[in-house]
Amino acid sequence: MDDQNKNLILATALSFLVILVWFVLFPPPEQTTAPESAEISATDGTEVQTPSAAGTNTVGEATADATEIEPDAQAPRVEIETPRLKGSLSLSGGRIDELFLKDYKVSIEEGAPIVELLSPVGSESAYYALYGWAPGAGVAGADVPGPNTLWTVEDGETLGVDTPVTLKWDNSKGLTFRRTIEVDQDYMFTVTQSVENNTQAEVGMAPYGILARHGIGEDGDLPDLKNFFILHEGVMVMADGVLDEIDYGDVRDFDIDPNERAQAEVFQVKEGGWVGFTDHYWMTTLIPAEGSAFKAAAKYDARRKIYQTETVLPTLTVAPGATEEVTTQLFAGAKEWETIREYQADGVQKFVDSIDWGWFYFLTKPIFWLLHNINALIGNMGWSIIGLTLIIKAILFPLAYKSYVSMAKMKELQPQMEAMKEAAGDDRQKMQQGMMELYKKEKVNPAAGCLPILMQIPIFFSLYKVIFVTIELRQAPWFGPFQDLSAPDPTSIMNLFGLLPFAGPQPDTFMALIFIGILPLLLGISMWLQQKLNPAPTDPTQAMIFAWMPWVFMFMLGSFASGLVVYWIANNTITFTQQYLIMRSQGYKPDVFGNIKSGFKRTPKTDDK
């Protein structure tokens, strides 16, 4: 086995290893049980109390006395209507708990409903934002609005762009609370909370924000999660420029925090940040004012199966006759790169990192940027992926040129190498020394042949990450049947790619893995043709591996996103063209048709007699 074939098999094995790892799914860890959430300390050290999503607590109690949030379908609601959002907020608790994303449908099927992001308590998987004040010095728990407090509308009718809504609640003890909610043209809500002190004594309280998600089932699972290990779904905490990502399974495994009296992890943020939940394409994020200190927490209520993230700001002291207010923001929407980048430019710290760029972020970020800008020019993501492939191949061309030149020279040296093998006989050391001298004399690098393949591994992984994670590829059409490049090829050999009058196998089934579509088939053919630039290896084991490799890859990638398969087909096609032309320029003429013919010839059996 010569060095060139050894290197090629090594590179192929590495490629197989990378792709096989992507099929690995990590099962969620077992949940633990814990008591209900309890006291929370403000960032200035003053002991205050925030209500958990499960209920409220009273300062000074040794154990939590929770009152569940009541699903009140009869509570008055305020409509939310913007060019991109629709929904409502409940006056019971003033919760933002119903939100739909107008620009996104759950599928590409005709008549499919739009995506629902937030849903009220009482629905199958409630998901909502809750704001309030944690009582401090001089204030009892009943003196501040709770999660079931019935607010009244003081100003505004429908929450929309340039039409804010102000809610009001009077505790009948001299404190008047107001909450003004605004929303922009995209997905950012601005919440201004104020308290007016009409008593004769100063009072203290800390403003908080809570995001809560209700799990279902014994394990507290959340519906519609991908549960794929290359995608982060769960809690995100940006604290002083450092991003911490916590999966839902890890949230369930939190140790009990004695200060929180709950399964919790607490982050003391000094100079700004944010905290929230992220899914595949959507997220909700609590964002205190830029540069402000606050405490962020992530919790899990094992009994009620509620995940919770929260921000608690420093305690405000409100003098008699004074009014204090604090403004925070809530992002609730799609993780669009351009939209999130604009919010980052407006002061939301490292907000673009809320998109899961992965370990190869130094590749995924520029690859996405390039793909995004190509698509802005072309207006079709399928052709943009092909354009991206051309640019990547152009960038790597100097390396590919050296590699293919080296491969052509290796072909020219083949007769001399065969002569060395015969002369050396069984003396492998003499053979190796002779080959090294020959390589040095002819300035040939035997490892150069596998370098382009090795370079493709991180690029392929990064592009896979981009196609799988970014919402810009979700339901992105190309042409004909390819209306979602983030989904597998919808065509199938079973119905001759739509020519026969019956449907192919359902996606995510075993039959779909066997009866693949046209794109994986073209991928296998392109890999097979690329192999035919060189004669089959003389070693039977190598020949068998090379013969099967294109078809194994064809079935392995059949269930991958069709956009990724488009990239690989384009990459193979360009690689074939480059290699053919470069080898011709070096005086070696690849006999493609001859190699194809020889591949169909049966190897004669040896006579053992």
PDB file of C-alpha atoms in Angstrom, residues 280-377:
ATOM      1  CA  HIS A 280     -33.880  25.867  17.641  1.00  0.00           C
ATOM      2  CA  TYR A 281     -35.092  29.038  15.940  1.00  0.00           C
ATOM      3  CA  TRP A 282     -36.816  31.062  18.683  1.00  0.00           C
ATOM      4  CA  MET A 283     -35.841  32.599  21.994  1.00  0.00           C
ATOM      5  CA  THR A 284     -37.039  34.734  24.877  1.00  0.00           C
ATOM      6  CA  THR A 285     -34.574  36.928  26.725  1.00  0.00           C
ATOM      7  CA  LEU A 286     -34.740  39.228  29.748  1.00  0.00           C
ATOM      8  CA  ILE A 287     -32.471  42.237  29.184  1.00  0.00           C
ATOM      9  CA  PRO A 288     -31.829  44.740  31.996  1.00  0.00           C
ATOM     10  CA  ALA A 289     -30.573  48.206  31.094  1.00  0.00           C
ATOM     11  CA  GLU A 290     -27.170  48.365  29.423  1.00  0.00           C
ATOM     12  CA  GLY A 291     -24.294  48.160  31.878  1.00  0.00           C
ATOM     13  CA  SER A 292     -26.502  47.607  34.937  1.00  0.00           C
ATOM     14  CA  ALA A 293     -25.794  45.153  37.747  1.00  0.00           C
ATOM     15  CA  PHE A 294     -28.328  42.444  38.484  1.00  0.00           C
ATOM     16  CA  LYS A 295     -28.692  38.896  39.640  1.00  0.00           C
ATOM     17  CA  ALA A 296     -29.585  36.262  37.050  1.00  0.00           C
ATOM     18  CA  ALA A 297     -30.914  32.871  38.031  1.00  0.00           C
ATOM     19  CA  ALA A 298     -31.958  29.663  36.323  1.00  0.00           C
ATOM     20  CA  LYS A 299     -34.243  27.302  38.263  1.00  0.00           C
ATOM     21  CA  TYR A 300     -36.285  24.142  38.013  1.00  0.00           C
ATOM     22  CA  ASP A 301     -39.396  23.408  40.055  1.00  0.00           C
ATOM     23  CA  ALA A 302     -39.354  19.599  40.036  1.00  0.00           C
ATOM     24  CA  ARG A 303     -42.813  19.204  41.576  1.00  0.00           C
ATOM     25  CA  ARG A 304     -44.621  21.366  39.034  1.00  0.00           C
ATOM     26  CA  LYS A 305     -42.081  20.790  36.256  1.00  0.00           C
ATOM     27  CA  ILE A 306     -41.460  24.479  35.632  1.00  0.00           C
ATOM     28  CA  TYR A 307     -38.248  25.904  34.188  1.00  0.00           C
ATOM     29  CA  GLN A 308     -37.559  29.491  35.161  1.00  0.00           C
ATOM     30  CA  THR A 309     -35.058  32.225  34.371  1.00  0.00           C
ATOM     31  CA  GLU A 310     -35.144  35.517  36.187  1.00  0.00           C
ATOM     32  CA  THR A 311     -33.424  38.835  36.683  1.00  0.00           C
ATOM     33  CA  VAL A 312     -33.486  40.658  40.025  1.00  0.00           C
ATOM     34  CA  LEU A 313     -32.248  44.243  40.014  1.00  0.00           C
ATOM     35  CA  PRO A 314     -30.859  46.100  43.055  1.00  0.00           C
ATOM     36  CA  THR A 315     -33.386  47.213  45.642  1.00  0.00           C
ATOM     37  CA  LEU A 316     -34.825  50.681  45.092  1.00  0.00           C
ATOM     38  CA  THR A 317     -35.531  52.917  48.066  1.00  0.00           C
ATOM     39  CA  VAL A 318     -38.653  55.013  47.477  1.00  0.00           C
ATOM     40  CA  ALA A 319     -38.948  58.059  49.717  1.00  0.00           C
ATOM     41  CA  PRO A 320     -42.354  59.361  50.892  1.00  0.00           C
ATOM     42  CA  GLY A 321     -44.051  61.268  48.088  1.00  0.00           C
ATOM     43  CA  ALA A 322     -41.503  60.021  45.515  1.00  0.00           C
ATOM     44  CA  THR A 323     -41.815  57.831  42.456  1.00  0.00           C
ATOM     45  CA  GLU A 324     -39.144  55.425  41.253  1.00  0.00           C
ATOM     46  CA  GLU A 325     -39.067  53.516  37.998  1.00  0.00           C
ATOM     47  CA  VAL A 326     -36.893  51.023  36.167  1.00  0.00           C
ATOM     48  CA  THR A 327     -36.875  50.027  32.503  1.00  0.00           C
ATOM     49  CA  THR A 328     -35.910  46.629  31.135  1.00  0.00           C
ATOM     50  CA  GLN A 329     -36.411  44.841  27.835  1.00  0.00           C
ATOM     51  CA  LEU A 330     -37.827  41.515  26.710  1.00  0.00           C
ATOM     52  CA  PHE A 331     -36.896  39.868  23.433  1.00  0.00           C
ATOM     53  CA  ALA A 332     -39.456  37.321  22.257  1.00  0.00           C
ATOM     54  CA  GLY A 333     -39.165  36.163  18.690  1.00  0.00           C
ATOM     55  CA  ALA A 334     -37.083  34.590  15.942  1.00  0.00           C
ATOM     56  CA  LYS A 335     -33.286  34.440  16.042  1.00  0.00           C
ATOM     57  CA  GLU A 336     -32.776  36.433  12.863  1.00  0.00           C
ATOM     58  CA  TRP A 337     -29.169  37.421  12.396  1.00  0.00           C
ATOM     59  CA  GLU A 338     -29.827  40.898  11.005  1.00  0.00           C
ATOM     60  CA  THR A 339     -32.450  41.732  13.631  1.00  0.00           C
ATOM     61  CA  ILE A 340     -30.332  40.491  16.529  1.00  0.00           C
ATOM     62  CA  ARG A 341     -27.276  42.296  15.199  1.00  0.00           C
ATOM     63  CA  GLU A 342     -29.220  45.582  15.183  1.00  0.00           C
ATOM     64  CA  TYR A 343     -30.205  45.057  18.814  1.00  0.00           C
ATOM     65  CA  GLN A 344     -26.567  44.369  19.641  1.00  0.00           C
ATOM     66  CA  ALA A 345     -25.603  47.645  17.941  1.00  0.00           C
ATOM     67  CA  ASP A 346     -28.191  49.352  20.160  1.00  0.00           C
ATOM     68  CA  GLY A 347     -26.456  48.124  23.297  1.00  0.00           C
ATOM     69  CA  VAL A 348     -27.512  44.519  23.973  1.00  0.00           C
ATOM     70  CA  GLN A 349     -24.221  42.912  24.945  1.00  0.00           C
ATOM     71  CA  LYS A 350     -22.962  40.246  22.495  1.00  0.00           C
ATOM     72  CA  PHE A 351     -26.507  39.476  21.422  1.00  0.00           C
ATOM     73  CA  VAL A 352     -25.395  37.808  18.173  1.00  0.00           C
ATOM     74  CA  ASP A 353     -23.884  35.048  20.328  1.00  0.00           C
ATOM     75  CA  SER A 354     -27.424  33.969  21.193  1.00  0.00           C
ATOM     76  CA  ILE A 355     -27.272  32.127  17.843  1.00  0.00           C
ATOM     77  CA  ASP A 356     -25.566  28.791  18.451  1.00  0.00           C
ATOM     78  CA  TRP A 357     -22.419  29.146  16.318  1.00  0.00           C
ATOM     79  CA  GLY A 358     -20.749  26.157  17.981  1.00  0.00           C
ATOM     80  CA  TRP A 359     -17.104  25.286  18.602  1.00  0.00           C
ATOM     81  CA  PHE A 360     -16.082  26.316  15.081  1.00  0.00           C
ATOM     82  CA  TYR A 361     -17.560  29.800  15.484  1.00  0.00           C
ATOM     83  CA  PHE A 362     -14.460  31.250  13.793  1.00  0.00           C
ATOM     84  CA  LEU A 363     -15.641  29.392  10.665  1.00  0.00           C
ATOM     85  CA  THR A 364     -19.427  29.324  11.089  1.00  0.00           C
ATOM     86  CA  LYS A 365     -19.718  33.090  11.562  1.00  0.00           C
ATOM     87  CA  PRO A 366     -17.839  34.089   8.381  1.00  0.00           C
ATOM     88  CA  ILE A 367     -19.442  31.251   6.390  1.00  0.00           C
ATOM     89  CA  PHE A 368     -22.907  32.425   7.410  1.00  0.00           C
ATOM     90  CA  TRP A 369     -21.992  36.063   6.745  1.00  0.00           C
ATOM     91  CA  LEU A 370     -20.809  35.157   3.264  1.00  0.00           C
ATOM     92  CA  LEU A 371     -23.849  32.968   2.551  1.00  0.00           C
ATOM     93  CA  HIS A 372     -26.202  35.650   3.850  1.00  0.00           C
ATOM     94  CA  ASN A 373     -24.702  38.319   1.611  1.00  0.00           C
ATOM     95  CA  ILE A 374     -24.651  36.053  -1.443  1.00  0.00           C
ATOM     96  CA  ASN A 375     -28.331  35.318  -0.857  1.00  0.00           C
ATOM     97  CA  ALA A 376     -29.024  39.046  -0.555  1.00  0.00           C
ATOM     98  CA  LEU A 377     -27.660  39.418  -4.096  1.00  0.00           C
TER      99      LEU A 377
END
